[in-house]
Each structure stands twice: as C-alpha cells, then as structure tokens.
PDB file of C-alpha atoms in Angstrom:
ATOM      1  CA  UNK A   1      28.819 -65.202  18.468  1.00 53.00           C
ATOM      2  CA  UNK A   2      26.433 -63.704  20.388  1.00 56.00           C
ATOM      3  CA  UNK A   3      22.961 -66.114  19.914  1.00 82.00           C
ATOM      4  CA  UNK A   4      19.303 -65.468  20.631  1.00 91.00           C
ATOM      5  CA  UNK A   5      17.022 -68.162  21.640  1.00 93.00           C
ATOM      6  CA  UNK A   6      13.732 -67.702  21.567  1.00 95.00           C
ATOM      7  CA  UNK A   7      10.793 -70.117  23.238  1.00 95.00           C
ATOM      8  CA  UNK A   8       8.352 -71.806  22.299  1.00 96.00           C
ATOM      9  CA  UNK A   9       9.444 -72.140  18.347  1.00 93.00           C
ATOM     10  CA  UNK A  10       5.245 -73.004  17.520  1.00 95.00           C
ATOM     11  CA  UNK A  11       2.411 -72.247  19.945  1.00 97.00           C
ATOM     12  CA  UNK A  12      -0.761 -72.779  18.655  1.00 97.00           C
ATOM     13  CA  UNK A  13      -3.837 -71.546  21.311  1.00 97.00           C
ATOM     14  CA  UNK A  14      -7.651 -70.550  21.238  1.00 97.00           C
ATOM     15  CA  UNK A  15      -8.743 -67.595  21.215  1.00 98.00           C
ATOM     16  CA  UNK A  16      -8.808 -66.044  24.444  1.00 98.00           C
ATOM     17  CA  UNK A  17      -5.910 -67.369  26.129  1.00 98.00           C
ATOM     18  CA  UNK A  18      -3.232 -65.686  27.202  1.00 98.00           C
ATOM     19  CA  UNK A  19       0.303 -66.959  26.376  1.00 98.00           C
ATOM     20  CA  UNK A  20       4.355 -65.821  27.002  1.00 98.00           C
ATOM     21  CA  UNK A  21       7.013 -65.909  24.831  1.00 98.00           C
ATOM     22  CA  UNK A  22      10.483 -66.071  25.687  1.00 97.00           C
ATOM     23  CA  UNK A  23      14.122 -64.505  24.257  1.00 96.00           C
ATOM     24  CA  UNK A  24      16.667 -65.607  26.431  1.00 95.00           C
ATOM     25  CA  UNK A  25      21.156 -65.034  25.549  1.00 92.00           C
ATOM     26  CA  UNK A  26      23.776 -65.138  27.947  1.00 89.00           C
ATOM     27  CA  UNK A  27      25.524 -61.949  26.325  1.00 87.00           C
ATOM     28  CA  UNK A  28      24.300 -58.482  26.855  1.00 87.00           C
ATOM     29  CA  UNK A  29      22.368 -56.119  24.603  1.00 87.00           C
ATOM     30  CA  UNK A  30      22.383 -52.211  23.939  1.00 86.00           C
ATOM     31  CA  UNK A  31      18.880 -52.597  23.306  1.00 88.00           C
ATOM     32  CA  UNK A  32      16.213 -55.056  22.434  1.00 92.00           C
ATOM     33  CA  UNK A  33      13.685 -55.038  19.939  1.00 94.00           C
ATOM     34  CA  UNK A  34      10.158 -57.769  18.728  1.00 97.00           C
ATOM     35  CA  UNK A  35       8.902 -57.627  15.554  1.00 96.00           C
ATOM     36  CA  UNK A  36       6.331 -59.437  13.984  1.00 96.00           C
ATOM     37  CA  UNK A  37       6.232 -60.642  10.479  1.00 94.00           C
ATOM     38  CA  UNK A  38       3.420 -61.666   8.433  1.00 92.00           C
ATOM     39  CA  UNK A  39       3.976 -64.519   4.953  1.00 88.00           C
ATOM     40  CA  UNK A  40       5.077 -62.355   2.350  1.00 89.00           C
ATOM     41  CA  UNK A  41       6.440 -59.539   4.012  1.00 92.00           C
ATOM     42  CA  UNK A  42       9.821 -58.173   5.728  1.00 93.00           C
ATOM     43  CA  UNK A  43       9.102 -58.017   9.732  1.00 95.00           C
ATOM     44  CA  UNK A  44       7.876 -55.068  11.440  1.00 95.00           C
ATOM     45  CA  UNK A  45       8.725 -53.346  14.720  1.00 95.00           C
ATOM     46  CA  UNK A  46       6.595 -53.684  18.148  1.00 96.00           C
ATOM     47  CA  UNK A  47       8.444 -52.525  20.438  1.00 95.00           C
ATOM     48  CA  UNK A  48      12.101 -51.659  21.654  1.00 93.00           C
ATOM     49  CA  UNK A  49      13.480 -52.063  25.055  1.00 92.00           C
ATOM     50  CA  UNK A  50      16.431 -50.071  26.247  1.00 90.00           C
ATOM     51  CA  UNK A  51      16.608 -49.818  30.189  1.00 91.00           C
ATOM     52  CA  UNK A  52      17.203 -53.158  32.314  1.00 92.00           C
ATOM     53  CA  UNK A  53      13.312 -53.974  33.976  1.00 94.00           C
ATOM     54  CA  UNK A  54      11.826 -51.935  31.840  1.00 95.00           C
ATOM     55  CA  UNK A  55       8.063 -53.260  30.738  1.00 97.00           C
ATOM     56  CA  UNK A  56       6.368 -52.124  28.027  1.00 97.00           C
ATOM     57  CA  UNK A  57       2.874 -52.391  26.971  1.00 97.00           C
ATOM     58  CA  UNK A  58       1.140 -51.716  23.354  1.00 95.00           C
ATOM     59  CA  UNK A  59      -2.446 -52.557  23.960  1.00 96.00           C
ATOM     60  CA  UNK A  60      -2.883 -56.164  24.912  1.00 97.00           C
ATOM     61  CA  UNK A  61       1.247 -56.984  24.401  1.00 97.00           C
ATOM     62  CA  UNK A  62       2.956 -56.583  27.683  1.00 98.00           C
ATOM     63  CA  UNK A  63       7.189 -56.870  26.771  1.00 97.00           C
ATOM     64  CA  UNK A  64       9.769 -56.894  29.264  1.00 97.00           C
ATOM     65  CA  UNK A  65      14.143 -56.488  29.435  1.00 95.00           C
ATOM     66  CA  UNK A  66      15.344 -58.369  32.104  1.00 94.00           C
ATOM     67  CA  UNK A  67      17.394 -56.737  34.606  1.00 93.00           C
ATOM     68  CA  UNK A  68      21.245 -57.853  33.324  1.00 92.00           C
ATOM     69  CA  UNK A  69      19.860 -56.683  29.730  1.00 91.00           C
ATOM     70  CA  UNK A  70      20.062 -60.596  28.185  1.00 92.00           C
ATOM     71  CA  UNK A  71      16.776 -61.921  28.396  1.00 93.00           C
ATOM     72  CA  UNK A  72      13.216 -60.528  27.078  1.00 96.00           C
ATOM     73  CA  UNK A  73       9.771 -61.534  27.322  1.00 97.00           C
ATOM     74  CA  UNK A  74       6.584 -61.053  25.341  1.00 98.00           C
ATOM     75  CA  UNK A  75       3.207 -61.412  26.927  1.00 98.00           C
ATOM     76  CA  UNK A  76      -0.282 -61.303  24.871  1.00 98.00           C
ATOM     77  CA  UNK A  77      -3.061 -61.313  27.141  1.00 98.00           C
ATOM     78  CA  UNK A  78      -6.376 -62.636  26.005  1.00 98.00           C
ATOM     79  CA  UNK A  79      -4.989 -63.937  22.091  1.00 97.00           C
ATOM     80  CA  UNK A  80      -7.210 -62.861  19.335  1.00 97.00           C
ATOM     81  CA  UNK A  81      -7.002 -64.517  16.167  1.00 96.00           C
ATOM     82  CA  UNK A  82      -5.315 -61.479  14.272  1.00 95.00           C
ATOM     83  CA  UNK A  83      -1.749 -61.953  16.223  1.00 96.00           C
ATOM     84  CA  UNK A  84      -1.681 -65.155  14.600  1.00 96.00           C
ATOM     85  CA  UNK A  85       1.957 -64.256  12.917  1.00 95.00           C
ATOM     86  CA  UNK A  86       5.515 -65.191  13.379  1.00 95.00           C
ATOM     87  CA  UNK A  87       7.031 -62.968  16.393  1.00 97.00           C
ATOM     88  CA  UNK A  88      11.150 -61.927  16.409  1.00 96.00           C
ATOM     89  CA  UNK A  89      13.301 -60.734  18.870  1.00 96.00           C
ATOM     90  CA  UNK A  90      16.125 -58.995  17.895  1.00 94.00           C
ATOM     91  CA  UNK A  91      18.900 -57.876  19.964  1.00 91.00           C
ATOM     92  CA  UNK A  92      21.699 -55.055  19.417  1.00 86.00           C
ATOM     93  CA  UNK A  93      25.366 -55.307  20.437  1.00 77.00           C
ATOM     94  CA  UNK A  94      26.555 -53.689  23.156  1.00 64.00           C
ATOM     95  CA  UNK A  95      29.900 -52.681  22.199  1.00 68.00           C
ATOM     96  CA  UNK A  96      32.870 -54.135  21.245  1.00 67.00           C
ATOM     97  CA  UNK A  97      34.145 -54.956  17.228  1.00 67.00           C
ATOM     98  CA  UNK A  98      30.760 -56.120  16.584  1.00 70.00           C
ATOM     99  CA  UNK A  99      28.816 -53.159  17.630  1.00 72.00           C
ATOM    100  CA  UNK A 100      25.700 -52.173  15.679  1.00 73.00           C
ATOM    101  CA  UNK A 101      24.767 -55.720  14.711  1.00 83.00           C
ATOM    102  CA  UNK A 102      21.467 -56.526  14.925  1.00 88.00           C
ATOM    103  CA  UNK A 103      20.897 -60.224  15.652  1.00 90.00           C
ATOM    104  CA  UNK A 104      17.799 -62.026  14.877  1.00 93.00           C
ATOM    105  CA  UNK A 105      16.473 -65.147  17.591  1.00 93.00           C
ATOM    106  CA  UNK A 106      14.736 -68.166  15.438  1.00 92.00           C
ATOM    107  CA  UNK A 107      11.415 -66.716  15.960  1.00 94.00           C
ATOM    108  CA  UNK A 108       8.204 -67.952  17.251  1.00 95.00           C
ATOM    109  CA  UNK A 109       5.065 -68.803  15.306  1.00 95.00           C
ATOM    110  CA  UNK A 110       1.590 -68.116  17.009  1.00 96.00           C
ATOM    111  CA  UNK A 111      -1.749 -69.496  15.787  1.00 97.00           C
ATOM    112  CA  UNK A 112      -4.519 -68.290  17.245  1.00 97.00           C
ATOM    113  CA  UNK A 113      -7.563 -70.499  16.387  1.00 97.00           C
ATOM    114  CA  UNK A 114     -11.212 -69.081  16.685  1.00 96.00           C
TER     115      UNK A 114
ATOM    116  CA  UNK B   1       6.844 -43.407  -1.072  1.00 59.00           C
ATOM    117  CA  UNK B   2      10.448 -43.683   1.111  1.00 68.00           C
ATOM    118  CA  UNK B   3      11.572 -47.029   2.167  1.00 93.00           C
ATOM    119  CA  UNK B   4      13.579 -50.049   1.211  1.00 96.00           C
ATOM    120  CA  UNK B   5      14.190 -51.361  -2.253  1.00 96.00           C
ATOM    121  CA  UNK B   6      14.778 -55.049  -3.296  1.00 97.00           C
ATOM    122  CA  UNK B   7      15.581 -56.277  -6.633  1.00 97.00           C
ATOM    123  CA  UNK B   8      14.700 -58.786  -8.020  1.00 98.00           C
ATOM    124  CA  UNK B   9      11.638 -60.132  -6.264  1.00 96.00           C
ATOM    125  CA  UNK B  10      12.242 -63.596  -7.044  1.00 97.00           C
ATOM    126  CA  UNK B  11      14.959 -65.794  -9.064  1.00 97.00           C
ATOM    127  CA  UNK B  12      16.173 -68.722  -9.804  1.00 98.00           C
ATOM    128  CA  UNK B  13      19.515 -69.378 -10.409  1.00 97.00           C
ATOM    129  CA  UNK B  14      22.063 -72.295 -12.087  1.00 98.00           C
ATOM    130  CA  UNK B  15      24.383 -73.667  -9.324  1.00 98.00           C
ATOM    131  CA  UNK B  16      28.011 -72.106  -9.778  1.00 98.00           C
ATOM    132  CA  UNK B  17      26.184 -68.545 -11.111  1.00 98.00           C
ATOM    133  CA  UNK B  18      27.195 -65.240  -9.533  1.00 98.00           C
ATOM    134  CA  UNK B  19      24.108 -63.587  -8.962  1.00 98.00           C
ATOM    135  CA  UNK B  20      23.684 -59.799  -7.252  1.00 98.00           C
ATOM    136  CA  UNK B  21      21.006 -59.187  -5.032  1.00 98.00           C
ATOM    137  CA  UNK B  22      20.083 -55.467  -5.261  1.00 98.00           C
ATOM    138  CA  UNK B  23      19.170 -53.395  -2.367  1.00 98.00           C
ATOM    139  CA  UNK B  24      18.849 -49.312  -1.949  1.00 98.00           C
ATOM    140  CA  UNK B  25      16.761 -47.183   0.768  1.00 97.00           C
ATOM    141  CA  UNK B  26      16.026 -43.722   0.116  1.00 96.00           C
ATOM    142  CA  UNK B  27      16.056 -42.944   4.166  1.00 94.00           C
ATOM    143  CA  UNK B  28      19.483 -41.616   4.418  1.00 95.00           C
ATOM    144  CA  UNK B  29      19.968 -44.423   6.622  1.00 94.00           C
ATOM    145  CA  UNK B  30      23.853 -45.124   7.824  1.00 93.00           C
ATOM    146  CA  UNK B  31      23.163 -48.743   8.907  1.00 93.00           C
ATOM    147  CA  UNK B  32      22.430 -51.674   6.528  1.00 95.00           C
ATOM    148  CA  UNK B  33      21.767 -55.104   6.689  1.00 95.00           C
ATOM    149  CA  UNK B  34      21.383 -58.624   4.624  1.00 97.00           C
ATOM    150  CA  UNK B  35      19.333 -61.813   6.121  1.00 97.00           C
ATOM    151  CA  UNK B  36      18.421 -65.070   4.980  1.00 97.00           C
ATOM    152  CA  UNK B  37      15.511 -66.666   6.024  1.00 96.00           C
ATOM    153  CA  UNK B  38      14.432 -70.331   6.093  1.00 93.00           C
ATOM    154  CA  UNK B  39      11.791 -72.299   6.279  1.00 80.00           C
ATOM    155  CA  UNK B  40       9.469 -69.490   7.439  1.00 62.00           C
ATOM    156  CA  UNK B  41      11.109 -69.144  10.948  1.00 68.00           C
ATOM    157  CA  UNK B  42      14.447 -66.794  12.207  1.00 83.00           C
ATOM    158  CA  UNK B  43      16.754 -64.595  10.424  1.00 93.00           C
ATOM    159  CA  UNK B  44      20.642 -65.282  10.349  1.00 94.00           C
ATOM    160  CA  UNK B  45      22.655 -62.167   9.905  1.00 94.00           C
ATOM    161  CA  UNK B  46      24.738 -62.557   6.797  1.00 96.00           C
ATOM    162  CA  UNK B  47      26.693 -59.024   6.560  1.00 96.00           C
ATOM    163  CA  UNK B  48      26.102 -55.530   7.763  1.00 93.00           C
ATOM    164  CA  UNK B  49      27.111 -51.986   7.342  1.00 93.00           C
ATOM    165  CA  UNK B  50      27.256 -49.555   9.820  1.00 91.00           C
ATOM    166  CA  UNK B  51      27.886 -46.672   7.739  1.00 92.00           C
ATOM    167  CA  UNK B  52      29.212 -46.463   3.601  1.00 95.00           C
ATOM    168  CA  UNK B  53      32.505 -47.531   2.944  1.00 96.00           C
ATOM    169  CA  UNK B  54      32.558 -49.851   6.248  1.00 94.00           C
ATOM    170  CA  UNK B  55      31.395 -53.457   6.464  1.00 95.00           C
ATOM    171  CA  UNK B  56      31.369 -56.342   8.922  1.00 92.00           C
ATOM    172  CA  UNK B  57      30.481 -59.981   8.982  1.00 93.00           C
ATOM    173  CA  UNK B  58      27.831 -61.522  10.714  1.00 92.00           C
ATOM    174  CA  UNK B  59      26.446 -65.343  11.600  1.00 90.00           C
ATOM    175  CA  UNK B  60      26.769 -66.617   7.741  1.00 94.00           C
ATOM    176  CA  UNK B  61      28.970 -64.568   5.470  1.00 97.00           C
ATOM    177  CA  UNK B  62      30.444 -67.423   3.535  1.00 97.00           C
ATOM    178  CA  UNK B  63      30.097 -67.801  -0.052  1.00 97.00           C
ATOM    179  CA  UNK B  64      28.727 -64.087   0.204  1.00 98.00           C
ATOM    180  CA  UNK B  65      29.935 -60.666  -0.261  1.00 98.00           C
ATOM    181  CA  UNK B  66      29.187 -56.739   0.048  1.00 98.00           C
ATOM    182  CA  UNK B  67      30.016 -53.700  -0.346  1.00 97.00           C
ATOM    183  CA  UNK B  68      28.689 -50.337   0.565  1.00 98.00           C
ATOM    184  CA  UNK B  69      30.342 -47.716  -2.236  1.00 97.00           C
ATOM    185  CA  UNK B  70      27.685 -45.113  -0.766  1.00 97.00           C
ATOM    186  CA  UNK B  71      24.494 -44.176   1.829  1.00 97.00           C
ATOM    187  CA  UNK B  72      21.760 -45.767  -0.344  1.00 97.00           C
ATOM    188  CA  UNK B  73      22.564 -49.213  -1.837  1.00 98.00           C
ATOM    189  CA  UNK B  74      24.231 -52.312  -0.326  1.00 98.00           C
ATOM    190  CA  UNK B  75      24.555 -55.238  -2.580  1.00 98.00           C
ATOM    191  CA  UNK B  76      24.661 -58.937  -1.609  1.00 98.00           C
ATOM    192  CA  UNK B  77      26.670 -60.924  -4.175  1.00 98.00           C
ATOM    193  CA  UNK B  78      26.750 -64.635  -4.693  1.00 98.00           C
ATOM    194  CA  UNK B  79      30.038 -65.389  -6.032  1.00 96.00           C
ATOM    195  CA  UNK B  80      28.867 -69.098  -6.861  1.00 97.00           C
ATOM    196  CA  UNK B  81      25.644 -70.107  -6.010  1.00 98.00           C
ATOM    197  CA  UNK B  82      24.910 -73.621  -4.215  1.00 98.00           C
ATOM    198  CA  UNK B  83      21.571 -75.103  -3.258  1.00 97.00           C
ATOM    199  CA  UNK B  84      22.294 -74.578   0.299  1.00 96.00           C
ATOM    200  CA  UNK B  85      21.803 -70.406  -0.569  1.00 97.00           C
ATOM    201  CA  UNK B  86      18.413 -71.385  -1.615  1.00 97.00           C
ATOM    202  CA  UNK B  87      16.367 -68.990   0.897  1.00 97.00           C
ATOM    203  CA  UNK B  88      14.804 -65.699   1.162  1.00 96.00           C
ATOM    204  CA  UNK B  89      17.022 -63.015   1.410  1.00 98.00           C
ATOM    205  CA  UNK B  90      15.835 -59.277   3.489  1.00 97.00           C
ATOM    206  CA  UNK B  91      17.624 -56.255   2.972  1.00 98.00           C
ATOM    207  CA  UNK B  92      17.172 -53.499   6.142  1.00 96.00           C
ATOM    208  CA  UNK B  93      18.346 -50.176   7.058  1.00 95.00           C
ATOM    209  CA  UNK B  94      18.353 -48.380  10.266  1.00 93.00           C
ATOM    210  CA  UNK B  95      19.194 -44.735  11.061  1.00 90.00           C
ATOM    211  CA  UNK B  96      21.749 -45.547  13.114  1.00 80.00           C
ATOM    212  CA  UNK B  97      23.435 -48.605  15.089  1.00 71.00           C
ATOM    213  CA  UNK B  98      21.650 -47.267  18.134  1.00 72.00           C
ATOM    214  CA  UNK B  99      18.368 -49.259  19.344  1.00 69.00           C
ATOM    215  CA  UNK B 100      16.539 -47.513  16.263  1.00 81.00           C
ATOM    216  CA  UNK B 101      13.617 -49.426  14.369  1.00 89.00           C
ATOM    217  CA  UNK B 102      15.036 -51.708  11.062  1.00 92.00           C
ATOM    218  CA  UNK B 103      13.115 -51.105   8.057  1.00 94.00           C
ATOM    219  CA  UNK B 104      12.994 -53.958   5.905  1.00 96.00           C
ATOM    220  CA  UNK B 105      12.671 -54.687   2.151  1.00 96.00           C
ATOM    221  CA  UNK B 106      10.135 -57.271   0.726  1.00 95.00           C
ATOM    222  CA  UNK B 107      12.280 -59.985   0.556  1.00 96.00           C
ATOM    223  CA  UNK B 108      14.234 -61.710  -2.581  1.00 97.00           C
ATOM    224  CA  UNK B 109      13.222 -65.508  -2.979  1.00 97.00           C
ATOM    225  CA  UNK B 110      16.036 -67.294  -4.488  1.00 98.00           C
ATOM    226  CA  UNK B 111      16.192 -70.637  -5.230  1.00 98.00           C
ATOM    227  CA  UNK B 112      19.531 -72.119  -6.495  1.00 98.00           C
ATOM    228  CA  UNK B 113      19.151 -75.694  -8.614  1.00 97.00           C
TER     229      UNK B 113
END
C-alpha cells in the first residue's frame, strides 16, 4: 500500500507569515498533485507535478517534486486569511497492478488568523 | 453545466441496510473514483475504475462494492451498512489515469445508526 503522509496535520498562523507544508512516501509517483478543499465542497486542483525537481509557482504558492519523485512540498509565502482551507496531496501510481490510483495523504488544515 | 453527479446529498441509513450511492459525470471521463472522508481531514481510496467494465480496489474496499457497466456512472454499494461507514463519501473522474486533474462530486453525507 503505497501511503502519503502529509505534515503538519493543523497549522494555525497570522496573517503574514509564511509557512511549508510537507507530503512525504517512500514509494514513487507518476505524478503529483495539491488540492485544496473548502467545508462543503469536493477538493479542487492547484497544481500537478510531473518531472523530479520540478517547482512550481501559482501566485504566492511555491510547490515542489523532489528529485526520486516521493516527496512534495507546498510553500505559501506571506499567508492571507483566504487560504485558510484544508490542503491535499495526492499522488498517482507509477506502474505496476495498481496503476492509475490516485491516493489521497491525510491532509493539512491551515488557519490563517487576521 | 458538465461535471460530476452525486446522489443523494445526504442519508441516513438503518444498520444492516444496503444502500447505493449514485454517481455519473457527463465528461466522457475513463477514470473513476469513490472516497470516504472523516472527520474533516484526508481521503482513503475505497475503489476505482480506470476505464468501464474494469475495477480495482483501493485502501478500504471492505463491506463495499462497484461496478462500472459503462463511461458515465460508477456506483458505490453498501451491502450492509455499519456505523463505522458513517462518513462522507466523494465520487471523481479523471480523463485518464495519467497525472490529469480529478473532478469531484459534492459529496454524499451518510450516517449509518
């Protein structure tokens, strides 16, 4: 079973700070993607990750695959109060009998406070 | 507008009950999937399909079942519902099983008493 973990599980920052969360496996991924998800609602995309390295940015979110394809970071540089939300990675399966499954880490929840 | 059906929004449901959870895209999208969620944070991977007429398991598949007759709708069935399936359950579709974006549905709240 190939797991996700994802760190910190809660951060809860003021506004203007900048802050990292982590996605971290010890299998490899095809790809990786972050969503974010607000109460109510099914998650939606940020980003996705393909290439070993590669760094991303979309505005103040800075994401980045690690080099052996297992690990992931976000970065969100000077937090405003409307990323408050729960953030996902999800990674997809290289190959194999399980290939095309798209696994889900435990998510973190951010709270930005004014 | 296209996207990802769920039905129904909410239930709740008699332990031992079979219950269906309905779920169809109108994306033409080969790959499907079924999550639960709990207690707000990380969703577990119940089944999947990576194109109609093919499924796999995933993290939690027991005491659940699907099937995927064609493209469009991938039901989740309960065969007989225990408290511990008490969750919210997400439907998504992607286009393929290649690092494309998942689509997701609104979400089913179950609770089982």
């Amino acid at each position: 079973t190939q797991l996700l973990e994802q760190s910190p599980q809660f951060l809860s920052i003021q506004e203007g700070e900048n802050l990292t969360v982590y996605c971290n496996s010890s299998s490899v991924f095809s790809s990786l993607q972050w969503y974010r998800q607000e109460p109510g609602e099914g998650p939606v995309l940020l980003v996705t990750v393909v290439t070993g390295g590669e760094v991303k940015k979309l505005k103040r979110l800075t994401f980045q695959f690690g080099d052996a394809r297992k690990d992931s970071s976000l970065h969100i540089t000077a937090a405003q109060t409307g990323d408050t939300g729960l953030y996902l990675c999800a990674g997809a399966n290289a190959g194999g009998t399980s290939y095309g499954k798209l696994t889900f880490g435990q998510g973190t929840i951010l709270t930005v406070h004014p | 507008i296209a996207g990802i059906t769920q039905a129904p929004t909410s239930q709740i449901l008699a332990a031992g009950r079979r219950m269906t959870l309905r779920c169809t895209q109108d994306m033409r999208h080969n790959a499907m999937y079924w999550y639960r969620q709990d207690l707000g944070l990380g969703l577990r991977l119940i089944h999947y399909s990576n194109t109609a007429g093919t499924t796999g398991k995933g993290e939690v598949p027991d005491g659940y079942s699907v099937s995927r007759a064609n493209t469009d709708d991938f039901p989740l069935t309960l065969a007989s519902a225990v408290p511990s399936q008490t969750s919210v359950y997400f439907c998504a579709s992607r286009r393929d099983r290649e690092r494309t974006e998942a689509f997701f549905g609104q979400g089913t709240r179950l609770t089982v008493v």
